[in-house]
PDB file of C-alpha atoms in Angstrom:
ATOM      1  CA  MET A   1       0.291  -0.203  -0.177  1.00 36.00           C
ATOM      2  CA  VAL A   2       1.380   3.872  -0.659  1.00 41.00           C
ATOM      3  CA  VAL A   3       0.616   6.741   0.750  1.00 45.00           C
ATOM      4  CA  ALA A   4       0.246   9.753  -0.987  1.00 53.00           C
ATOM      5  CA  VAL A   5       1.752  12.812   0.817  1.00 64.00           C
ATOM      6  CA  THR A   6       0.609  16.389  -0.713  1.00 76.00           C
ATOM      7  CA  PRO A   7       1.560  19.542  -0.048  1.00 75.00           C
ATOM      8  CA  SER A   8      -1.622  20.340   1.972  1.00 75.00           C
ATOM      9  CA  GLY A   9      -0.953  17.491   3.638  1.00 79.00           C
ATOM     10  CA  GLY A  10       2.989  18.583   5.493  1.00 82.00           C
ATOM     11  CA  THR A  11       1.467  21.781   5.016  1.00 83.00           C
ATOM     12  CA  LEU A  12      -1.456  21.655   7.821  1.00 84.00           C
ATOM     13  CA  THR A  13       0.792  19.539  10.431  1.00 87.00           C
ATOM     14  CA  ALA A  14       4.180  22.218   9.954  1.00 87.00           C
ATOM     15  CA  LEU A  15       1.148  24.831  10.998  1.00 87.00           C
ATOM     16  CA  VAL A  16      -0.176  22.555  13.907  1.00 89.00           C
ATOM     17  CA  GLY A  17       3.060  22.604  15.231  1.00 90.00           C
ATOM     18  CA  LEU A  18       4.044  25.447  14.730  1.00 88.00           C
ATOM     19  CA  LEU A  19       0.399  26.862  16.640  1.00 88.00           C
ATOM     20  CA  THR A  20       0.878  24.390  19.500  1.00 90.00           C
ATOM     21  CA  LEU A  21       4.639  25.958  20.397  1.00 91.00           C
ATOM     22  CA  ARG A  22       3.169  28.612  19.483  1.00 88.00           C
ATOM     23  CA  LEU A  23       0.241  28.453  22.457  1.00 87.00           C
ATOM     24  CA  THR A  24       3.228  26.495  24.507  1.00 91.00           C
ATOM     25  CA  ILE A  25       5.431  29.313  24.079  1.00 90.00           C
ATOM     26  CA  ASP A  26       3.410  32.649  24.981  1.00 85.00           C
ATOM     27  CA  GLY A  27       2.439  30.640  27.824  1.00 83.00           C
ATOM     28  CA  THR A  28      -1.841  31.111  25.752  1.00 83.00           C
ATOM     29  CA  PHE A  29      -2.141  26.404  26.243  1.00 85.00           C
ATOM     30  CA  THR A  30      -2.785  27.750  29.944  1.00 82.00           C
ATOM     31  CA  ARG A  31      -6.406  28.583  28.801  1.00 81.00           C
ATOM     32  CA  TYR A  32      -6.760  24.947  27.927  1.00 84.00           C
ATOM     33  CA  VAL A  33      -4.774  22.106  29.923  1.00 85.00           C
ATOM     34  CA  GLN A  34      -2.601  22.484  32.500  1.00 82.00           C
ATOM     35  CA  SER A  35       0.765  24.088  33.443  1.00 81.00           C
ATOM     36  CA  GLY A  36       2.660  20.539  33.473  1.00 84.00           C
ATOM     37  CA  MET A  37       2.057  19.863  29.872  1.00 87.00           C
ATOM     38  CA  ARG A  38       4.377  22.616  29.117  1.00 89.00           C
ATOM     39  CA  PRO A  39       7.274  19.755  28.226  1.00 93.00           C
ATOM     40  CA  TRP A  40       4.929  17.560  26.606  1.00 93.00           C
ATOM     41  CA  LEU A  41       3.324  20.108  24.356  1.00 92.00           C
ATOM     42  CA  LEU A  42       7.230  21.475  23.594  1.00 93.00           C
ATOM     43  CA  LEU A  43       8.004  18.936  22.225  1.00 94.00           C
ATOM     44  CA  ALA A  44       4.995  17.189  20.318  1.00 93.00           C
ATOM     45  CA  GLY A  45       5.173  20.918  18.752  1.00 92.00           C
ATOM     46  CA  VAL A  46       8.637  19.955  17.180  1.00 94.00           C
ATOM     47  CA  ALA A  47       7.824  17.059  16.157  1.00 93.00           C
ATOM     48  CA  LEU A  48       4.369  18.373  14.385  1.00 91.00           C
ATOM     49  CA  PHE A  49       6.079  20.739  13.226  1.00 91.00           C
ATOM     50  CA  ALA A  50       9.418  18.461  11.667  1.00 92.00           C
ATOM     51  CA  LEU A  51       7.605  15.732  10.324  1.00 90.00           C
ATOM     52  CA  GLY A  52       4.996  18.407   8.087  1.00 87.00           C
ATOM     53  CA  LEU A  53       7.877  20.059   6.651  1.00 89.00           C
ATOM     54  CA  PHE A  54       9.400  16.350   6.147  1.00 88.00           C
ATOM     55  CA  GLY A  55       6.321  15.774   4.718  1.00 85.00           C
ATOM     56  CA  LEU A  56       6.534  19.269   2.588  1.00 84.00           C
ATOM     57  CA  VAL A  57       9.796  18.576   1.502  1.00 85.00           C
ATOM     58  CA  ILE A  58       8.900  14.684  -0.181  1.00 84.00           C
ATOM     59  CA  ALA A  59       5.261  15.863  -1.720  1.00 80.00           C
ATOM     60  CA  LEU A  60       7.501  18.938  -3.188  1.00 80.00           C
ATOM     61  CA  ARG A  61      10.403  16.652  -4.626  1.00 80.00           C
ATOM     62  CA  SER A  62       7.976  14.094  -5.662  1.00 78.00           C
ATOM     63  CA  HIS A  63       6.459  16.015  -7.592  1.00 69.00           C
ATOM     64  CA  ASP A  64       9.092  18.033  -9.427  1.00 66.00           C
ATOM     65  CA  GLU A  65      10.448  14.657 -10.210  1.00 64.00           C
ATOM     66  CA  GLY A  66       7.002  13.141 -12.163  1.00 59.00           C
ATOM     67  CA  ALA A  67       6.998  10.805  -9.669  1.00 48.00           C
ATOM     68  CA  GLY A  68       4.436   9.289  -9.358  1.00 49.00           C
ATOM     69  CA  ASP A  69       2.591   5.534  -9.420  1.00 50.00           C
ATOM     70  CA  GLU A  70       0.622   4.869 -12.202  1.00 48.00           C
ATOM     71  CA  ALA A  71      -0.877   1.677 -11.228  1.00 44.00           C
ATOM     72  CA  ASP A  72      -2.398   3.452  -8.799  1.00 48.00           C
ATOM     73  CA  GLY A  73      -4.068   5.843 -11.128  1.00 48.00           C
ATOM     74  CA  TYR A  74      -1.805   8.731  -9.175  1.00 45.00           C
ATOM     75  CA  ASP A  75       0.049   9.877 -11.911  1.00 48.00           C
ATOM     76  CA  ASP A  76       0.672  13.918 -11.980  1.00 48.00           C
ATOM     77  CA  GLU A  77      -1.508  14.344 -15.697  1.00 49.00           C
ATOM     78  CA  HIS A  78      -4.046  13.121 -12.931  1.00 50.00           C
ATOM     79  CA  GLU A  79      -3.768  15.470 -10.299  1.00 48.00           C
ATOM     80  CA  ASP A  80      -3.469  17.470 -12.456  1.00 48.00           C
ATOM     81  CA  GLU A  81      -6.352  17.400 -14.282  1.00 49.00           C
ATOM     82  CA  HIS A  82      -7.758  16.807 -10.547  1.00 48.00           C
ATOM     83  CA  GLU A  83      -7.218  20.391 -10.308  1.00 45.00           C
ATOM     84  CA  ASP A  84      -7.743  21.617 -12.943  1.00 44.00           C
ATOM     85  CA  GLU A  85     -11.280  20.482 -12.758  1.00 45.00           C
ATOM     86  CA  HIS A  86     -12.014  21.303  -8.730  1.00 46.00           C
ATOM     87  CA  GLY A  87     -10.501  24.803  -8.597  1.00 44.00           C
ATOM     88  CA  VAL A  88      -8.415  24.611  -4.808  1.00 47.00           C
ATOM     89  CA  GLY A  89      -7.763  21.002  -3.483  1.00 59.00           C
ATOM     90  CA  VAL A  90     -10.531  20.708  -0.384  1.00 60.00           C
ATOM     91  CA  GLY A  91      -7.340  19.749   1.703  1.00 61.00           C
ATOM     92  CA  TRP A  92      -5.840  23.493   1.512  1.00 64.00           C
ATOM     93  CA  LEU A  93      -9.471  24.171   2.928  1.00 68.00           C
ATOM     94  CA  LEU A  94      -8.215  22.700   5.820  1.00 68.00           C
ATOM     95  CA  LEU A  95      -5.653  25.317   6.486  1.00 70.00           C
ATOM     96  CA  ALA A  96      -8.036  28.191   6.989  1.00 72.00           C
ATOM     97  CA  PRO A  97      -8.781  27.071  10.726  1.00 73.00           C
ATOM     98  CA  VAL A  98      -4.780  27.008  11.867  1.00 72.00           C
ATOM     99  CA  VAL A  99      -3.866  30.176   9.858  1.00 71.00           C
ATOM    100  CA  THR A 100      -6.582  31.721  12.102  1.00 73.00           C
ATOM    101  CA  LEU A 101      -5.954  30.351  15.394  1.00 71.00           C
ATOM    102  CA  LEU A 102      -2.172  31.082  15.217  1.00 70.00           C
ATOM    103  CA  VAL A 103      -3.733  35.013  14.767  1.00 70.00           C
ATOM    104  CA  VAL A 104      -5.903  35.089  17.447  1.00 72.00           C
ATOM    105  CA  ALA A 105      -6.017  32.648  20.295  1.00 70.00           C
ATOM    106  CA  PRO A 106      -9.644  31.328  21.975  1.00 73.00           C
ATOM    107  CA  PRO A 107     -10.300  32.560  25.153  1.00 73.00           C
ATOM    108  CA  SER A 108     -10.233  30.746  28.551  1.00 74.00           C
ATOM    109  CA  LEU A 109     -13.410  28.894  29.543  1.00 81.00           C
ATOM    110  CA  GLY A 110     -15.953  32.196  31.537  1.00 81.00           C
ATOM    111  CA  SER A 111     -18.895  33.334  32.999  1.00 83.00           C
ATOM    112  CA  TYR A 112     -20.748  31.283  30.246  1.00 80.00           C
ATOM    113  CA  GLY A 113     -19.980  27.582  31.335  1.00 76.00           C
ATOM    114  CA  VAL A 114     -20.488  28.462  35.264  1.00 83.00           C
ATOM    115  CA  ASP A 115     -23.782  26.820  34.619  1.00 72.00           C
ATOM    116  CA  ARG A 116     -23.541  24.104  32.132  1.00 70.00           C
ATOM    117  CA  SER A 117     -20.278  22.614  33.771  1.00 67.00           C
ATOM    118  CA  PRO A 118     -20.736  20.038  36.019  1.00 61.00           C
ATOM    119  CA  PRO A 119     -20.937  21.013  40.134  1.00 60.00           C
ATOM    120  CA  ILE A 120     -18.574  20.915  42.637  1.00 68.00           C
ATOM    121  CA  ARG A 121     -19.928  18.914  45.301  1.00 62.00           C
ATOM    122  CA  ILE A 122     -18.444  18.796  48.902  1.00 63.00           C
ATOM    123  CA  THR A 123     -19.380  15.992  51.177  1.00 58.00           C
ATOM    124  CA  ALA A 124     -19.863  16.176  54.689  1.00 56.00           C
ATOM    125  CA  GLY A 125     -16.921  14.509  57.038  1.00 57.00           C
ATOM    126  CA  LYS A 126     -15.081  14.333  59.870  1.00 59.00           C
ATOM    127  CA  SER A 127     -13.266  17.490  60.084  1.00 62.00           C
ATOM    128  CA  ASP A 128      -9.484  18.272  59.666  1.00 70.00           C
ATOM    129  CA  LEU A 129      -9.425  21.479  58.532  1.00 81.00           C
ATOM    130  CA  PRO A 130      -6.888  24.185  60.654  1.00 86.00           C
ATOM    131  CA  ALA A 131      -8.465  27.118  62.758  1.00 87.00           C
ATOM    132  CA  LEU A 132      -7.342  30.231  59.762  1.00 90.00           C
ATOM    133  CA  ASP A 133      -5.926  33.198  63.112  1.00 84.00           C
ATOM    134  CA  PRO A 134      -8.596  35.999  63.561  1.00 83.00           C
ATOM    135  CA  SER A 135      -5.388  37.992  64.109  1.00 83.00           C
ATOM    136  CA  GLY A 136      -3.625  37.635  61.555  1.00 78.00           C
ATOM    137  CA  GLY A 137      -4.082  39.932  57.843  1.00 85.00           C
ATOM    138  CA  PRO A 138      -6.372  38.091  55.038  1.00 93.00           C
ATOM    139  CA  VAL A 139      -5.146  34.986  54.524  1.00 93.00           C
ATOM    140  CA  GLU A 140      -5.596  33.679  50.309  1.00 95.00           C
ATOM    141  CA  MET A 141      -7.126  30.468  49.418  1.00 95.00           C
ATOM    142  CA  THR A 142      -8.724  28.441  46.182  1.00 94.00           C
ATOM    143  CA  LEU A 143     -12.224  29.221  46.695  1.00 95.00           C
ATOM    144  CA  LEU A 144     -12.478  25.136  45.875  1.00 92.00           C
ATOM    145  CA  GLU A 145     -10.546  25.313  49.711  1.00 93.00           C
ATOM    146  CA  TYR A 146     -13.083  27.849  51.006  1.00 94.00           C
ATOM    147  CA  THR A 147     -15.693  25.476  49.835  1.00 91.00           C
ATOM    148  CA  GLU A 148     -14.750  22.910  51.602  1.00 90.00           C
ATOM    149  CA  ARG A 149     -13.920  25.151  55.394  1.00 91.00           C
ATOM    150  CA  ALA A 150     -17.520  26.641  53.920  1.00 90.00           C
ATOM    151  CA  PHE A 151     -19.298  23.712  54.120  1.00 87.00           C
ATOM    152  CA  ASP A 152     -16.752  21.975  57.489  1.00 86.00           C
ATOM    153  CA  HIS A 153     -19.022  22.949  60.364  1.00 84.00           C
ATOM    154  CA  ASP A 154     -21.239  26.236  59.175  1.00 86.00           C
ATOM    155  CA  GLY A 155     -17.127  27.370  58.713  1.00 88.00           C
ATOM    156  CA  GLU A 156     -16.054  26.780  61.474  1.00 88.00           C
ATOM    157  CA  SER A 157     -12.617  26.944  60.035  1.00 90.00           C
ATOM    158  CA  MET A 158     -12.508  30.420  59.260  1.00 92.00           C
ATOM    159  CA  ARG A 159     -14.581  31.882  62.524  1.00 87.00           C
ATOM    160  CA  ASP A 160     -13.772  35.464  62.487  1.00 88.00           C
ATOM    161  CA  ALA A 161     -10.833  35.738  60.029  1.00 93.00           C
ATOM    162  CA  THR A 162     -10.257  38.078  57.300  1.00 95.00           C
ATOM    163  CA  VAL A 163     -10.036  36.012  53.504  1.00 96.00           C
ATOM    164  CA  GLU A 164      -8.748  36.645  50.148  1.00 97.00           C
ATOM    165  CA  LEU A 165     -10.674  34.986  47.088  1.00 97.00           C
ATOM    166  CA  THR A 166      -9.423  35.596  43.470  1.00 97.00           C
ATOM    167  CA  GLY A 167     -11.703  35.031  40.578  1.00 96.00           C
ATOM    168  CA  PHE A 168     -14.801  35.949  37.996  1.00 95.00           C
ATOM    169  CA  VAL A 169     -18.117  37.750  38.320  1.00 95.00           C
ATOM    170  CA  SER A 170     -19.870  34.932  36.650  1.00 91.00           C
ATOM    171  CA  ALA A 171     -23.542  36.179  38.131  1.00 82.00           C
ATOM    172  CA  ASP A 172     -24.796  39.425  39.350  1.00 78.00           C
ATOM    173  CA  GLY A 173     -27.275  41.789  40.801  1.00 77.00           C
ATOM    174  CA  SER A 174     -28.108  44.003  43.171  1.00 78.00           C
ATOM    175  CA  GLY A 175     -24.707  44.221  45.900  1.00 80.00           C
ATOM    176  CA  THR A 176     -23.503  40.795  45.165  1.00 90.00           C
ATOM    177  CA  PHE A 177     -21.879  38.963  42.820  1.00 94.00           C
ATOM    178  CA  ASP A 178     -21.433  34.641  41.780  1.00 93.00           C
ATOM    179  CA  LEU A 179     -17.325  34.562  42.015  1.00 95.00           C
ATOM    180  CA  ALA A 180     -16.117  31.865  40.203  1.00 94.00           C
ATOM    181  CA  ARG A 181     -13.168  29.991  39.058  1.00 93.00           C
ATOM    182  CA  TYR A 182     -12.862  26.446  37.161  1.00 91.00           C
ATOM    183  CA  GLN A 183     -10.863  23.763  38.168  1.00 87.00           C
ATOM    184  CA  ILE A 184      -9.860  21.130  36.059  1.00 84.00           C
ATOM    185  CA  ALA A 185      -8.263  17.856  36.205  1.00 81.00           C
ATOM    186  CA  CYS A 186      -6.464  17.508  33.495  1.00 81.00           C
ATOM    187  CA  CYS A 187      -7.730  20.121  30.026  1.00 81.00           C
ATOM    188  CA  ALA A 188     -11.008  22.582  29.448  1.00 75.00           C
ATOM    189  CA  ALA A 189     -12.890  19.819  28.458  1.00 76.00           C
ATOM    190  CA  ASP A 190     -13.077  18.527  31.960  1.00 79.00           C
ATOM    191  CA  ALA A 191     -13.830  21.884  33.993  1.00 81.00           C
ATOM    192  CA  ALA A 192     -15.835  22.483  37.123  1.00 86.00           C
ATOM    193  CA  ALA A 193     -16.266  25.895  38.364  1.00 89.00           C
ATOM    194  CA  ALA A 194     -16.367  27.019  41.783  1.00 91.00           C
ATOM    195  CA  VAL A 195     -18.372  29.073  43.302  1.00 92.00           C
ATOM    196  CA  VAL A 196     -19.337  31.112  46.252  1.00 93.00           C
ATOM    197  CA  HIS A 197     -21.394  34.270  46.638  1.00 93.00           C
ATOM    198  CA  ILE A 198     -20.435  38.241  47.406  1.00 94.00           C
ATOM    199  CA  VAL A 199     -22.380  39.998  49.378  1.00 93.00           C
ATOM    200  CA  GLY A 200     -22.322  43.491  51.728  1.00 90.00           C
ATOM    201  CA  VAL A 201     -21.295  45.420  47.875  1.00 90.00           C
ATOM    202  CA  ALA A 202     -21.287  49.066  47.026  1.00 85.00           C
ATOM    203  CA  SER A 203     -21.527  48.347  42.909  1.00 86.00           C
ATOM    204  CA  THR A 204     -21.131  44.573  41.010  1.00 90.00           C
ATOM    205  CA  PRO A 205     -18.382  44.289  38.352  1.00 92.00           C
ATOM    206  CA  PRO A 206     -19.388  43.979  35.146  1.00 92.00           C
ATOM    207  CA  ARG A 207     -19.107  39.560  34.221  1.00 92.00           C
ATOM    208  CA  ASP A 208     -16.703  38.001  33.210  1.00 92.00           C
ATOM    209  CA  GLN A 209     -14.124  40.492  35.003  1.00 95.00           C
ATOM    210  CA  TRP A 210     -11.242  39.435  37.384  1.00 96.00           C
ATOM    211  CA  VAL A 211     -11.551  40.577  40.817  1.00 96.00           C
ATOM    212  CA  THR A 212      -9.555  40.529  44.280  1.00 97.00           C
ATOM    213  CA  VAL A 213     -12.228  40.122  46.935  1.00 96.00           C
ATOM    214  CA  THR A 214     -10.901  40.602  50.827  1.00 96.00           C
ATOM    215  CA  GLY A 215     -13.795  39.681  53.513  1.00 95.00           C
ATOM    216  CA  ALA A 216     -15.604  37.046  55.572  1.00 94.00           C
ATOM    217  CA  TYR A 217     -17.508  34.175  56.126  1.00 94.00           C
ATOM    218  CA  SER A 218     -21.202  33.942  56.122  1.00 90.00           C
ATOM    219  CA  SER A 219     -23.144  31.888  56.487  1.00 83.00           C
ATOM    220  CA  GLY A 220     -25.925  31.593  53.303  1.00 74.00           C
ATOM    221  CA  SER A 221     -29.402  30.054  53.287  1.00 68.00           C
ATOM    222  CA  SER A 222     -28.462  28.368  49.754  1.00 74.00           C
ATOM    223  CA  ASP A 223     -25.820  25.393  49.026  1.00 79.00           C
ATOM    224  CA  VAL A 224     -23.761  28.675  47.752  1.00 87.00           C
ATOM    225  CA  PRO A 225     -21.337  29.413  50.291  1.00 91.00           C
ATOM    226  CA  GLU A 226     -21.222  33.200  50.656  1.00 93.00           C
ATOM    227  CA  LEU A 227     -18.620  35.813  52.095  1.00 95.00           C
ATOM    228  CA  ALA A 228     -19.288  39.403  53.503  1.00 95.00           C
ATOM    229  CA  ALA A 229     -16.900  42.052  51.036  1.00 95.00           C
ATOM    230  CA  THR A 230     -14.899  44.497  52.835  1.00 94.00           C
ATOM    231  CA  SER A 231     -13.598  45.013  50.064  1.00 94.00           C
ATOM    232  CA  LEU A 232     -12.676  44.452  46.241  1.00 95.00           C
ATOM    233  CA  GLN A 233      -9.863  45.345  43.743  1.00 94.00           C
ATOM    234  CA  GLU A 234     -10.623  43.916  40.288  1.00 96.00           C
ATOM    235  CA  ILE A 235      -7.450  42.729  38.123  1.00 96.00           C
ATOM    236  CA  SER A 236      -6.797  41.812  35.198  1.00 94.00           C
ATOM    237  CA  ALA A 237      -6.796  38.128  34.379  1.00 89.00           C
ATOM    238  CA  PRO A 238      -4.047  35.442  35.175  1.00 89.00           C
ATOM    239  CA  LYS A 239      -2.033  33.561  33.557  1.00 83.00           C
ATOM    240  CA  ASP A 240      -3.092  30.684  34.100  1.00 85.00           C
ATOM    241  CA  PRO A 241      -6.966  31.548  34.612  1.00 88.00           C
ATOM    242  CA  TYR A 242      -7.982  28.407  36.471  1.00 86.00           C
ATOM    243  CA  GLU A 243      -7.077  26.807  40.913  1.00 81.00           C
TER     244      GLU A 243
END
């Protein structure tokens, strides 16, 4: 069996490798997969780019030398007639989305997917969470840790302590909003959002705006933990948007 290498196939493979390298080098890949996958993505990008260039060179040489397999009906005359009949080959059309991604990379997950992602559920059990020191400064923690502490004996480990949470606005209301941040096990496809309801704010930031909120635990009435805010600061999206 003879597998024909086409210029479009080699170019597409090389561009996919180049796209992988670009997303990995500039850090954009953390929007889609865990940061620990950087070495493997670099290796994959280099391998795809080299393989694509090799295939492209082989295809161009075969075309120039008129090396075709007439027994299988893939001679140069047939290929030229086919291209004349159908115009640009379908293979070249596959380059369009890859080139687009090279120019504009899709953003990370935002508020639109919070209600559509599987919820993070905390199961009550024996507490082994150390109590926070109320006399210290704000304790920076993830939204997942805050959720765990909030459902552990009604937030007993955070009693009278000040905490600091960072995430994006997923839903807003009058003086309240939901603060969310995704957790991923492997990639964005398995993302699940941890959500904390923020109360007591003077003005609500716009949806998808990243903020850092400082406040104290508040015993809410819903299955979403609450934080009574004392200060709020709008920030730029972090380089790694996942916890």
